[in-house]
Amino acid sequence: YALTEGNPRWEHTHLTYRIENYTPDLPREDVNNAIQKAFQLWSAVSPLTFSQVSEGQADIMLSFVRRNHHDNSDFDGPEGQLAHAFQPGPLIGGDVHFDEDETWTRDFRNYNLYRVAAHELGHSLGLSHSNDIGALMYPHYFHSGDVLLSQDDINGIQTIYGPSTNPTKPKGPQTPQVCDSKLTFDAITMVRGDVMFFKDRFYMRVNSHYPEPELNFIAIFWPNLPSSLQAAYDIVDKDEVRFFKGDKYWAVQGQEMLPGYPKDIYRSFGFPRSVKRIDAAVFEEDTGKTYFFVANKYWRYDEDKQSMDAGYPKLIAANFPGIGSKVDAVFQKDGFFYFFHGTRQYKFDPKTKRVLTLEKSNSWFNC
Amino acid sequence: LPAATSRMQEDDEKMVQKYLESYYNLRTDGEQIERKRKSGPMVEKLKQMQEFFGLKVTGKPDAETLNMMKQARCGVPDVVR
């Protein structure tokens, strides 16, 4: 996070706000709700409280304006700049301006008013832009459905105003750091030649042509996938990737989500009802078999026959010696299986059934 | 096609300049970007922007940088004005 230069802040903790005018894009009640919820995000993690007033000068005045609106920053018409806000202070200080040339929504369509208001209020309270892509104070617009303060945002606001007076100390989601030696993964798979690592709401992607790992929201590619996936595998010859969470799974081809999903793992693969989640999965190109890892056992599924092979589940330790008895994630590359458990990674040769190397889990990121 | 390309490049150059002026305090005095591009401030501001967004720091408006600049965003500068 970053604080506004000079560390401007409100000296009182109870602030007032007024909505000066309303966008015609939404019913007034939706605008009121969006703004109220945006204030609540910040009040939940700080000692600040906010109340709406209907007339006169409030600490934070919010308005919908376009182009030249008589401050130091004209708006630029549709797209581009969506809104701006002023640092804490008297008069125009703290005020928020929304560009009326945008279309304002209450849903996933561009641009969600609650999402933008929540960001701008961060400026009104003294925060500057964060370079943490998972932070609400990141300067670019992205809306995945949830509006969350990340731990970075919480750290920022609490640096200015101190901790919340709420006895339950709210925590925000952390954005994974690719070079964090404690980094673990929810799921990993190849996607059209790139290795994609999944963690919470994010993916990390590497390919041989571009050594810098890319970190972004899963929803950028697949808006309908849930966060915190548990397993994933790609069937190269079908150009299909399957993602698992709980007893459900989704299928995609490239960026396209395939219709008819999510489906349940019981009817599609024949798992017994005692299996509540898949920890990891990998497709073996040579044999057309998919291995599913569940607790300390694994199952083998024949993708051609579309049925589970007989004689499973078996113990992981019996047939994958050296990788332990639990798998967080696994993918196949160049004929080898790469197993991940905690911060450890095992390169495994399925032909000789031997572990070839042991590495840190984030060894793919050129740290 | 070549005409469209050069038109596009011109638009991109204007966009880069406007972006850096708006969010990175690039100061221009009406000079053409072609002259500015080879000098320090533009490159330095581009590097600053690329570093902030975790892009490869080249000091050049490569495709990834242009894509980032074209995204909708907050109008508050990334550096203090």
CSV table of C-alpha atoms in Angstrom, one decimal, chain A:
chain,number,residue,atom,x,y,z
A,1,TYR,CA,0.0,0.0,0.0
A,2,ALA,CA,1.0,3.6,-0.2
A,3,LEU,CA,-0.1,6.6,1.7
A,4,THR,CA,-0.8,9.9,0.0
A,5,GLU,CA,2.3,12.1,0.1
A,6,GLY,CA,2.4,14.3,3.2
A,7,ASN,CA,0.2,11.7,5.0
A,8,PRO,CA,-3.1,13.8,5.0
A,9,ARG,CA,-5.7,12.3,7.3
A,10,TRP,CA,-9.0,13.2,8.9
A,11,GLU,CA,-8.6,14.4,12.4
A,12,HIS,CA,-12.0,13.2,13.5
A,13,THR,CA,-13.2,9.7,13.2
A,14,HIS,CA,-16.9,10.3,12.5
A,15,LEU,CA,-17.3,11.6,9.0
A,16,THR,CA,-20.3,12.7,7.1
A,17,TYR,CA,-21.0,12.3,3.4
A,18,ARG,CA,-23.5,13.6,0.9
A,19,ILE,CA,-24.5,12.4,-2.5
A,20,GLU,CA,-24.9,15.6,-4.4
A,21,ASN,CA,-26.6,14.2,-7.5
A,22,TYR,CA,-27.5,10.8,-9.0
A,23,THR,CA,-26.6,9.0,-12.1
A,24,PRO,CA,-29.5,8.2,-14.4
A,25,ASP,CA,-28.0,4.8,-15.0
A,26,LEU,CA,-29.3,3.3,-11.7
A,27,PRO,CA,-32.2,3.8,-9.4
A,28,ARG,CA,-31.4,6.2,-6.5
A,29,GLU,CA,-31.7,3.4,-4.0
A,30,ASP,CA,-29.0,1.4,-5.8
A,31,VAL,CA,-26.7,4.4,-5.8
A,32,ASN,CA,-27.4,4.9,-2.0
A,33,ASN,CA,-26.7,1.2,-1.3
A,34,ALA,CA,-23.5,1.1,-3.4
A,35,ILE,CA,-22.1,4.1,-1.6
A,36,GLN,CA,-23.2,3.0,1.8
A,37,LYS,CA,-21.6,-0.5,1.3
A,38,ALA,CA,-18.4,1.2,0.1
A,39,PHE,CA,-18.2,3.2,3.3
A,40,GLN,CA,-18.9,0.1,5.3
A,41,LEU,CA,-15.9,-1.7,3.8
A,42,TRP,CA,-13.6,0.9,5.3
A,43,SER,CA,-15.4,1.4,8.6
A,44,ALA,CA,-15.3,-2.4,9.3
A,45,VAL,CA,-11.5,-2.3,9.5
A,46,SER,CA,-10.8,1.1,11.1
A,47,PRO,CA,-12.1,3.3,13.9
A,48,LEU,CA,-13.9,5.5,11.3
A,49,THR,CA,-17.7,5.8,11.1
A,50,PHE,CA,-19.7,7.4,8.4
A,51,SER,CA,-23.2,8.9,8.2
A,52,GLN,CA,-25.1,10.2,5.3
A,53,VAL,CA,-26.5,13.7,5.3
A,54,SER,CA,-29.0,15.0,2.8
A,55,GLU,CA,-28.1,18.7,2.7
A,56,GLY,CA,-25.3,21.2,3.4
A,57,GLN,CA,-21.6,20.6,3.3
A,58,ALA,CA,-20.4,17.1,4.3
A,59,ASP,CA,-16.8,16.0,4.8
A,60,ILE,CA,-17.1,13.8,1.7
A,61,MET,CA,-19.2,15.1,-1.2
A,62,LEU,CA,-19.9,12.6,-4.0
A,63,SER,CA,-21.1,13.6,-7.4
A,64,PHE,CA,-21.6,12.4,-11.0
A,65,VAL,CA,-20.0,14.8,-13.4
A,66,ARG,CA,-18.5,14.8,-16.9
A,67,ARG,CA,-15.6,16.3,-18.9
A,68,ASN,CA,-14.6,19.7,-17.4
A,69,HIS,CA,-16.3,19.9,-14.1
A,70,HIS,CA,-14.2,22.8,-12.6
A,71,ASP,CA,-11.5,21.0,-10.7
A,72,ASN,CA,-7.9,20.3,-11.7
A,73,SER,CA,-8.7,17.1,-13.6
A,74,ASP,CA,-11.2,17.0,-16.5
A,75,PHE,CA,-12.8,13.6,-17.3
A,76,ASP,CA,-12.1,12.1,-20.6
A,77,GLY,CA,-15.5,10.8,-21.9
A,78,PRO,CA,-16.4,7.1,-22.0
A,79,GLU,CA,-13.8,4.6,-20.8
A,80,GLY,CA,-10.4,5.7,-19.7
A,81,GLN,CA,-10.7,7.5,-16.4
A,82,LEU,CA,-13.7,6.3,-14.4
A,83,ALA,CA,-13.5,8.5,-11.3
A,84,HIS,CA,-11.2,10.4,-9.0
A,85,ALA,CA,-11.1,11.6,-5.4
A,86,PHE,CA,-9.3,14.2,-3.3
A,87,GLN,CA,-7.2,13.6,-0.3
A,88,PRO,CA,-8.5,14.4,3.2
A,89,GLY,CA,-9.0,18.1,3.9
A,90,PRO,CA,-11.5,20.9,3.9
A,91,LEU,CA,-13.8,22.0,1.0
A,92,ILE,CA,-13.0,19.8,-2.0
A,93,GLY,CA,-10.9,17.5,0.2
A,94,GLY,CA,-12.2,14.0,0.4
A,95,ASP,CA,-14.7,14.6,-2.4
A,96,VAL,CA,-15.4,11.9,-5.0
A,97,HIS,CA,-16.3,12.5,-8.6
A,98,PHE,CA,-17.6,9.7,-10.8
A,99,ASP,CA,-17.4,10.2,-14.6
A,100,GLU,CA,-21.0,10.4,-15.8
A,101,ASP,CA,-19.9,9.4,-19.3
A,102,GLU,CA,-19.4,5.9,-18.0
A,103,THR,CA,-22.3,3.5,-17.6
A,104,TRP,CA,-22.7,2.7,-13.9
A,105,THR,CA,-24.1,-0.7,-12.8
A,106,ARG,CA,-24.8,-2.8,-9.8
A,107,ASP,CA,-23.5,-6.0,-11.3
A,108,PHE,CA,-20.6,-7.5,-13.3
A,109,ARG,CA,-21.1,-5.2,-16.3
A,110,ASN,CA,-18.8,-2.3,-16.7
A,111,TYR,CA,-18.6,-0.3,-14.4
A,112,ASN,CA,-19.7,-1.5,-11.0
A,113,LEU,CA,-20.4,1.6,-8.9
A,114,TYR,CA,-19.8,-0.1,-5.6
A,115,ARG,CA,-16.3,-1.3,-6.7
A,116,VAL,CA,-15.3,2.1,-8.0
A,117,ALA,CA,-16.7,4.0,-5.0
A,118,ALA,CA,-14.9,1.7,-2.6
A,119,HIS,CA,-11.6,2.4,-4.4
A,120,GLU,CA,-12.2,6.2,-4.5
A,121,LEU,CA,-13.1,6.3,-0.8
A,122,GLY,CA,-9.6,4.9,-0.1
A,123,HIS,CA,-8.2,8.1,-1.6
A,124,SER,CA,-10.7,10.2,0.4
A,125,LEU,CA,-9.3,8.7,3.5
A,126,GLY,CA,-5.7,9.2,2.7
A,127,LEU,CA,-4.5,6.1,0.7
A,128,SER,CA,-2.7,6.4,-2.6
A,129,HIS,CA,-2.4,3.6,-5.2
A,130,SER,CA,-1.1,0.2,-4.3
A,131,ASN,CA,0.9,-1.9,-6.7
A,132,ASP,CA,-0.6,-5.1,-5.2
A,133,ILE,CA,-2.9,-6.4,-8.0
A,134,GLY,CA,-5.2,-7.9,-5.4
A,135,ALA,CA,-5.7,-4.7,-3.5
A,136,LEU,CA,-8.7,-2.5,-3.9
A,137,MET,CA,-6.3,0.4,-4.2
A,138,TYR,CA,-4.7,-1.0,-7.3
A,139,PRO,CA,-5.4,1.7,-9.9
A,140,HIS,CA,-6.9,-0.4,-12.7
A,141,TYR,CA,-10.5,-1.5,-12.7
A,142,PHE,CA,-11.3,-5.2,-12.4
A,143,HIS,CA,-14.5,-6.6,-11.0
A,144,SER,CA,-14.8,-10.3,-10.3
A,145,GLY,CA,-18.1,-10.1,-8.4
A,146,ASP,CA,-16.7,-9.6,-4.9
A,147,VAL,CA,-15.5,-6.3,-3.6
A,148,LEU,CA,-13.0,-7.1,-0.9
A,149,LEU,CA,-10.4,-5.2,1.0
A,150,SER,CA,-7.2,-7.1,0.8
A,151,GLN,CA,-4.8,-7.3,3.7
A,152,ASP,CA,-2.7,-4.7,1.9
A,153,ASP,CA,-5.7,-2.2,2.0
A,154,ILE,CA,-6.3,-3.0,5.7
A,155,ASN,CA,-2.7,-2.5,6.6
A,156,GLY,CA,-2.8,0.8,4.7
A,157,ILE,CA,-5.9,2.2,6.4
A,158,GLN,CA,-4.8,1.0,9.8
A,159,THR,CA,-1.5,2.7,9.4
A,160,ILE,CA,-3.3,6.0,9.1
A,161,TYR,CA,-6.2,5.5,11.6
A,162,GLY,CA,-5.2,2.6,13.8
A,163,PRO,CA,-6.9,-0.7,14.2
A,164,SER,CA,-10.6,-1.3,14.2
A,165,THR,CA,-12.5,-1.0,17.5
A,166,ASN,CA,-14.4,-4.1,16.5
A,167,PRO,CA,-13.3,-7.0,18.8
A,168,THR,CA,-13.2,-9.4,15.9
A,169,LYS,CA,-10.2,-8.2,13.9
A,170,PRO,CA,-11.1,-8.6,10.3
A,171,LYS,CA,-8.4,-10.0,8.0
A,172,GLY,CA,-8.3,-9.6,4.3
A,173,PRO,CA,-7.0,-11.9,1.6
A,174,GLN,CA,-3.3,-11.8,0.8
A,175,THR,CA,-2.1,-11.7,-2.8
A,176,PRO,CA,0.4,-14.5,-3.4
A,177,GLN,CA,4.0,-13.4,-3.9
A,178,VAL,CA,5.7,-15.6,-6.5
A,179,CYS,CA,9.0,-15.5,-4.7
A,180,ASP,CA,7.7,-16.2,-1.3
A,181,SER,CA,9.5,-19.3,-0.2
A,182,LYS,CA,6.4,-20.4,1.8
A,183,LEU,CA,4.2,-20.3,-1.3
A,184,THR,CA,1.9,-23.3,-1.7
A,185,PHE,CA,-0.6,-24.0,-4.5
A,186,ASP,CA,-4.2,-25.1,-4.7
A,187,ALA,CA,-3.9,-26.6,-8.2
A,188,ILE,CA,-1.6,-26.6,-11.2
A,189,THR,CA,-2.1,-27.6,-14.8
A,190,MET,CA,-0.8,-26.9,-18.3
A,191,VAL,CA,-3.0,-24.7,-20.4
A,192,ARG,CA,-2.1,-24.6,-24.0
A,193,GLY,CA,1.6,-25.0,-23.3
A,194,ASP,CA,1.9,-22.7,-20.3
A,195,VAL,CA,2.1,-23.9,-16.8
A,196,MET,CA,-0.6,-22.3,-14.7
A,197,PHE,CA,-0.5,-22.3,-10.9
A,198,PHE,CA,-3.7,-21.5,-9.0
A,199,LYS,CA,-3.9,-19.9,-5.5
A,200,ASP,CA,-7.0,-18.4,-4.0
A,201,ARG,CA,-8.4,-15.9,-6.5
A,202,PHE,CA,-5.2,-15.8,-8.6
A,203,TYR,CA,-3.3,-17.6,-11.2
A,204,MET,CA,0.5,-17.5,-11.8
A,205,ARG,CA,1.6,-18.3,-15.3
A,206,VAL,CA,5.0,-19.1,-16.8
A,207,ASN,CA,6.1,-20.0,-20.2
A,208,SER,CA,9.5,-20.6,-21.8
A,209,HIS,CA,9.4,-17.5,-24.0
A,210,TYR,CA,8.7,-15.0,-21.3
A,211,PRO,CA,10.6,-15.7,-18.1
A,212,GLU,CA,8.7,-13.3,-15.8
A,213,PRO,CA,5.8,-15.0,-14.1
A,214,GLU,CA,2.4,-13.4,-14.7
A,215,LEU,CA,0.1,-12.9,-11.7
A,216,ASN,CA,-3.5,-12.1,-12.2
A,217,PHE,CA,-7.1,-13.0,-11.3
A,218,ILE,CA,-8.5,-16.3,-12.4
A,219,ALA,CA,-11.6,-14.5,-13.4
A,220,ILE,CA,-9.8,-12.5,-16.1
A,221,PHE,CA,-9.8,-15.7,-18.1
A,222,TRP,CA,-12.7,-17.6,-16.7
A,223,PRO,CA,-15.2,-15.4,-14.9
A,224,ASN,CA,-17.4,-18.3,-13.9
A,225,LEU,CA,-14.8,-20.4,-12.1
A,226,PRO,CA,-14.8,-20.2,-8.3
A,227,SER,CA,-11.8,-19.1,-6.4
A,228,SER,CA,-9.7,-21.5,-4.3
A,229,LEU,CA,-9.8,-24.3,-6.8
A,230,GLN,CA,-8.6,-27.7,-5.5
A,231,ALA,CA,-7.4,-29.6,-8.6
A,232,ALA,CA,-7.0,-29.1,-12.3
A,233,TYR,CA,-5.8,-31.1,-15.3
A,234,ASP,CA,-5.6,-30.7,-19.1
A,235,ILE,CA,-6.5,-33.3,-21.7
A,236,VAL,CA,-4.1,-32.1,-24.4
A,237,ASP,CA,-5.7,-34.0,-27.4
A,238,LYS,CA,-9.1,-32.6,-26.5
A,239,ASP,CA,-7.7,-29.1,-25.8
A,240,GLU,CA,-9.8,-29.2,-22.6
A,241,VAL,CA,-8.9,-28.2,-19.1
A,242,ARG,CA,-11.0,-29.4,-16.1
A,243,PHE,CA,-11.1,-27.6,-12.7
A,244,PHE,CA,-12.3,-29.1,-9.5
A,245,LYS,CA,-13.7,-27.7,-6.3
A,246,GLY,CA,-15.6,-29.8,-3.7
A,247,ASP,CA,-17.8,-32.3,-5.6
A,248,LYS,CA,-18.1,-30.1,-8.7
A,249,TYR,CA,-16.0,-29.6,-11.8
A,250,TRP,CA,-15.9,-27.2,-14.7
A,251,ALA,CA,-14.4,-27.6,-18.2
A,252,VAL,CA,-12.9,-24.9,-20.4
A,253,GLN,CA,-11.4,-24.7,-23.9
A,254,GLY,CA,-8.9,-21.8,-24.0
A,255,GLN,CA,-10.8,-18.9,-22.5
A,256,GLU,CA,-14.2,-20.4,-23.3
A,257,MET,CA,-16.1,-22.0,-20.5
A,258,LEU,CA,-17.8,-25.1,-21.8
A,259,PRO,CA,-21.6,-25.2,-21.4
A,260,GLY,CA,-23.4,-27.6,-19.0
A,261,TYR,CA,-21.0,-27.1,-16.1
A,262,PRO,CA,-20.5,-27.4,-13.2
A,263,LYS,CA,-21.1,-31.2,-13.1
A,264,ASP,CA,-20.7,-33.5,-10.2
A,265,ILE,CA,-17.8,-35.8,-9.8
A,266,TYR,CA,-20.0,-38.8,-8.8
A,267,ARG,CA,-22.0,-39.2,-12.0
A,268,SER,CA,-19.2,-38.1,-14.4
A,269,PHE,CA,-16.3,-40.1,-13.0
A,270,GLY,CA,-17.9,-42.7,-10.7
A,271,PHE,CA,-16.4,-41.6,-7.4
A,272,PRO,CA,-18.2,-42.9,-4.3
A,273,ARG,CA,-20.1,-40.3,-2.2
A,274,SER,CA,-17.5,-40.6,0.5
A,275,VAL,CA,-15.1,-38.6,-1.7
A,276,LYS,CA,-15.9,-34.9,-1.0
A,277,ARG,CA,-13.1,-33.3,-2.9
A,278,ILE,CA,-10.2,-34.0,-5.2
A,279,ASP,CA,-6.8,-32.8,-4.0
A,280,ALA,CA,-4.9,-33.0,-7.3
A,281,ALA,CA,-5.3,-34.5,-10.8
A,282,VAL,CA,-3.1,-35.2,-13.8
A,283,PHE,CA,-3.7,-36.6,-17.2
A,284,GLU,CA,-1.0,-39.0,-18.6
A,285,GLU,CA,-0.8,-38.4,-22.3
A,286,ASP,CA,0.8,-41.7,-23.2
A,287,THR,CA,-1.9,-43.8,-21.6
A,288,GLY,CA,-4.9,-41.6,-21.8
A,289,LYS,CA,-5.4,-42.1,-18.1
A,290,THR,CA,-6.1,-39.5,-15.5
A,291,TYR,CA,-4.9,-39.9,-11.9
A,292,PHE,CA,-7.0,-38.4,-9.1
A,293,PHE,CA,-5.4,-37.9,-5.7
A,294,VAL,CA,-7.7,-37.9,-2.7
A,295,ALA,CA,-6.2,-37.8,0.7
A,296,ASN,CA,-3.6,-40.7,0.9
A,297,LYS,CA,-5.1,-42.6,-2.0
A,298,TYR,CA,-5.3,-42.2,-5.8
A,299,TRP,CA,-7.8,-43.3,-8.4
A,300,ARG,CA,-7.2,-43.9,-12.1
A,301,TYR,CA,-9.7,-42.9,-14.8
A,302,ASP,CA,-9.7,-44.0,-18.4
A,303,GLU,CA,-10.5,-40.9,-20.5
A,304,ASP,CA,-11.2,-43.0,-23.6
A,305,LYS,CA,-13.6,-45.5,-22.0
A,306,GLN,CA,-14.8,-42.7,-19.7
A,307,SER,CA,-14.8,-45.0,-16.7
A,308,MET,CA,-12.8,-45.5,-13.5
A,309,ASP,CA,-10.3,-48.4,-13.8
A,310,ALA,CA,-11.0,-51.4,-11.6
A,311,GLY,CA,-8.9,-52.0,-8.5
A,312,TYR,CA,-8.8,-48.4,-7.3
A,313,PRO,CA,-8.3,-46.5,-5.0
A,314,LYS,CA,-4.7,-47.5,-4.2
A,315,LEU,CA,-2.3,-46.0,-1.7
A,316,ILE,CA,-0.2,-43.1,-3.1
A,317,ALA,CA,2.8,-44.3,-1.2
A,318,ALA,CA,2.6,-47.7,-2.8
A,319,ASN,CA,2.9,-46.5,-6.4
A,320,PHE,CA,4.4,-43.1,-6.2
A,321,PRO,CA,7.2,-43.8,-3.8
A,322,GLY,CA,9.1,-40.8,-2.4
A,323,ILE,CA,6.4,-38.2,-2.8
A,324,GLY,CA,4.8,-38.7,0.6
A,325,SER,CA,1.2,-39.6,1.2
A,326,LYS,CA,-0.6,-36.3,0.3
A,327,VAL,CA,-0.6,-34.2,-2.8
A,328,ASP,CA,-1.7,-30.6,-3.1
A,329,ALA,CA,-1.2,-30.3,-6.9
A,330,VAL,CA,0.4,-32.1,-9.8
A,331,PHE,CA,1.0,-31.5,-13.5
A,332,GLN,CA,2.7,-33.3,-16.3
A,333,LYS,CA,5.3,-31.8,-18.5
A,334,ASP,CA,7.7,-33.5,-21.0
A,335,GLY,CA,6.7,-36.9,-19.7
A,336,PHE,CA,7.4,-36.2,-16.0
A,337,PHE,CA,5.0,-35.6,-13.2
A,338,TYR,CA,5.6,-32.7,-10.9
A,339,PHE,CA,4.1,-33.2,-7.5
A,340,PHE,CA,3.6,-30.5,-5.0
A,341,HIS,CA,3.0,-30.8,-1.3
A,342,GLY,CA,3.4,-27.7,1.0
A,343,THR,CA,6.5,-25.9,-0.1
A,344,ARG,CA,8.1,-29.0,-1.6
A,345,GLN,CA,8.1,-30.1,-5.2
A,346,TYR,CA,9.0,-33.6,-6.5
A,347,LYS,CA,9.9,-34.3,-10.2
A,348,PHE,CA,8.8,-37.9,-10.7
A,349,ASP,CA,9.4,-40.2,-13.6
A,350,PRO,CA,6.3,-42.3,-14.0
A,351,LYS,CA,8.1,-44.9,-16.1
A,352,THR,CA,10.8,-45.7,-13.5
A,353,LYS,CA,8.6,-44.7,-10.6
A,354,ARG,CA,11.4,-42.7,-9.1
A,355,VAL,CA,11.7,-39.2,-7.7
A,356,LEU,CA,14.4,-37.4,-9.8
A,357,THR,CA,14.7,-34.1,-8.1
A,358,LEU,CA,13.4,-32.3,-5.0
A,359,GLU,CA,12.8,-28.5,-5.3
A,360,LYS,CA,11.1,-25.6,-3.6
A,361,SER,CA,7.5,-25.3,-4.8
A,362,ASN,CA,8.1,-21.9,-6.5
A,363,SER,CA,11.2,-23.0,-8.5
A,364,TRP,CA,9.3,-22.3,-11.8
A,365,PHE,CA,9.3,-18.5,-11.1
A,366,ASN,CA,13.0,-17.7,-11.7
A,367,CYS,CA,13.2,-16.1,-8.3
